[in-house]
Each structure stands twice: as structure tokens, then as C-alpha cells.
């Protein structure tokens, strides 16, 4: 029996790589649903190639164009973000790859969890904004969340076969394009410089987050919820070679690591095939070519976003939701050339300070926090 898969955000970086993994194993996987925001041309091409049962374009203005491109194919076409939540709940869908960008992924991920799907989670903002809620929903529904983020996949892989508690984890970070830049040079960085990631090929939002190390801060929060850890059990290490994808330290002092060439198809493949492994044609790592692997503590005075993420995690409640909303506003403003790179951390801090604390937020509280912080910061720009 083939596993039937829904990909949310199929035209993005994770979505296209997931389709590449699926194309390498047509005997095991079948595409049931594809969704995209507005890249109608690529979505239509993917649909014609993989013949899903349904496609969704969330930008409703593109519906007519998509419908015309798929005329003559037995593929149902839907539009609007509500439809994404509906298609993931279809009984025919077994695995949902949640690779939307930003807090837009929250509601569809909740729908998938409530429908007890296996969720391959690449949308980290869902856990950053509402980790506590997602954790409770997963417990109640019995759904499985398998991380796709490379660091969390590494930890998940290291934990296979372990039944003792985790002592601590080491999340590795490449350090991004500004690892060796001065704080002043980093603050003045252009969009082109910030978008040039040394190791990973990713979408624009996560690449900017990597340059500011907000991404690593988000991953600290993500790890807290995925593996039920305290903030002090999570340590970030700068590892510029990006070969060790993360590590787990266990009760006897043993440290387990997962290594390999930085290629997202490995964690995507593992999330689809767990507990098995798929043969994948990705480049093999060579110790001879990279004989030295280095690790160092990050500079949290320069990378203020990382320190702010730890702070939000310690505050708890809806603080990380405010942190995420402020960052989404800031990154968008930076990509549109309205603020400098150095202003991102300043805006994120402002968002955190302006938040009205709610200790145990409901879904409505999280959505309201997200909306309020966005509105507050947009006025100030
Ligand atoms: Mg990552």
C-alpha cells in the first residue's frame, strides 16, 4: 500500500524537495493533495506530474487561472486558506507535510493534528507561536508529529531506541553569513548579503531568520515543545561546517550525533519513512574532504534575536507568539527595503515588550496576540 501524502506549501523549498523524495520512490508514496499560496504555474506543473486528488490555491484571485491550467485533468481545484484546513482532514490523506511559512501554518497544522494524521512538521512557527497548545492537542488526539527541521530530525533520529530521559541537547547552527562580521557591519547588511546563506538552500524568510539567528532561537523553542525540555537543557553551538545536525546528551554522559551532507531531503525522507530509512541519492559526506569539525558558543550580544528567543521561552505563555509576530513583521519590512538588518532585533524586542502576558492562552488568544503585535508594529514603521 502506498502512503498518501498532502503537501502544504508544495511550491516552496521544502515542498519541492519533498516532491523530489516522492519522485525517487513512486512505489511507496502517492500525492493526494498539493497546496500553494500564489505560485499557480508551478502548482499546476506539479499537479500534472503527480496527479493528486485535489489542489488548493490559497490566493483566491488565482483560482480561475489554476482551473484553466488543469482543465481536462481529474483533479479537484479549491481556493482560499479555509480549504487547506479541510483537505488535510480528508480520510484519504495519511501524512501531512506542513511546510507553510510563518504563523499561517498554525490552523492547518491543528486541523491535521485533530484529524490524527501523521504530521511531518517543517513549519516551525506553529510550535514557536503555540507550542503549548499543539502539545496538548497532540496528546489528546494521538496524532504523531515528526520533525522535518534538520536539527530536530537529528535529535529525533538520535533518540530512536532510547528510553531514558534526555539530559540535554546541542542544537547546531551554521552561524549564517554574518558569523565573522562585526555587529556594526551586520546592522548595515543589505538584502543580498543577508540572503546569501553559506550552507543551506532555503526560502527567503528562513534565510533571513538564519542570518539574524532568530531561526536558531525559534528552533530552541521548537525543541522545548517537541522533546519536552527546559530552556537550560537546550544549548546552541555554532558549527560552521553544518555536518553535525544536532546532538543529544544522555544520563550516562554519552553524546549521540547525527551527521551528513546538509541536504533537506534526508530529514524529509526520514519523516516520511520513519521508522524505516529510504535509499536516497543525495551527496555522501566525506571526512577526507572536511577533516575538521568545529564548535563554539554563539555571540548572543551580536545575535540579539537568539537571546530574545530564550527570554520569550522563559517568560512562557503567549510571549513566543508575540516574538514570532514581531519577527514576521520585521523580516517582511527588511525584505521590502523599509528597515535595516539591525532593526530586525530592535523590532522583535519591541514586540516582546509590548505583549500583554497571558499565562495559558487558547487558540483565540494566540491568534489575537499575533494580530495585535502585527498591528502595533506596523503603525510604528
Ligand atoms: Mg533548521
Coordinates of C-alpha atoms and ligand atoms in Angstrom, one line a residue, residues 124 148-152 172 200 202 206 210 215-216 219 222 245 264, ligand 1:
X124 CA 8.4 25.8 13.0
X148 CA 11.4 17.9 9.4
X149 CA 13.7 20.8 10.6
X150 CA 17.1 19.3 10.2
X151 CA 18.2 19.9 13.8
X152 CA 15.1 18.4 15.3
X172 CA 24.0 23.2 16.0
X200 CA 21.7 25.6 3.2
X202 CA 16.1 27.7 1.8
X206 CA 14.0 31.3 6.9
X210 CA 19.2 32.3 9.8
X215 CA 15.9 30.9 13.3
X216 CA 18.1 29.2 15.9
X219 CA 14.5 26.1 17.0
X222 CA 10.6 24.3 18.8
X245 CA 23.0 18.4 12.5
X264 CA 16.9 18.7 3.5
Ligands
LIG1 MG1 16.8 24.1 11.0

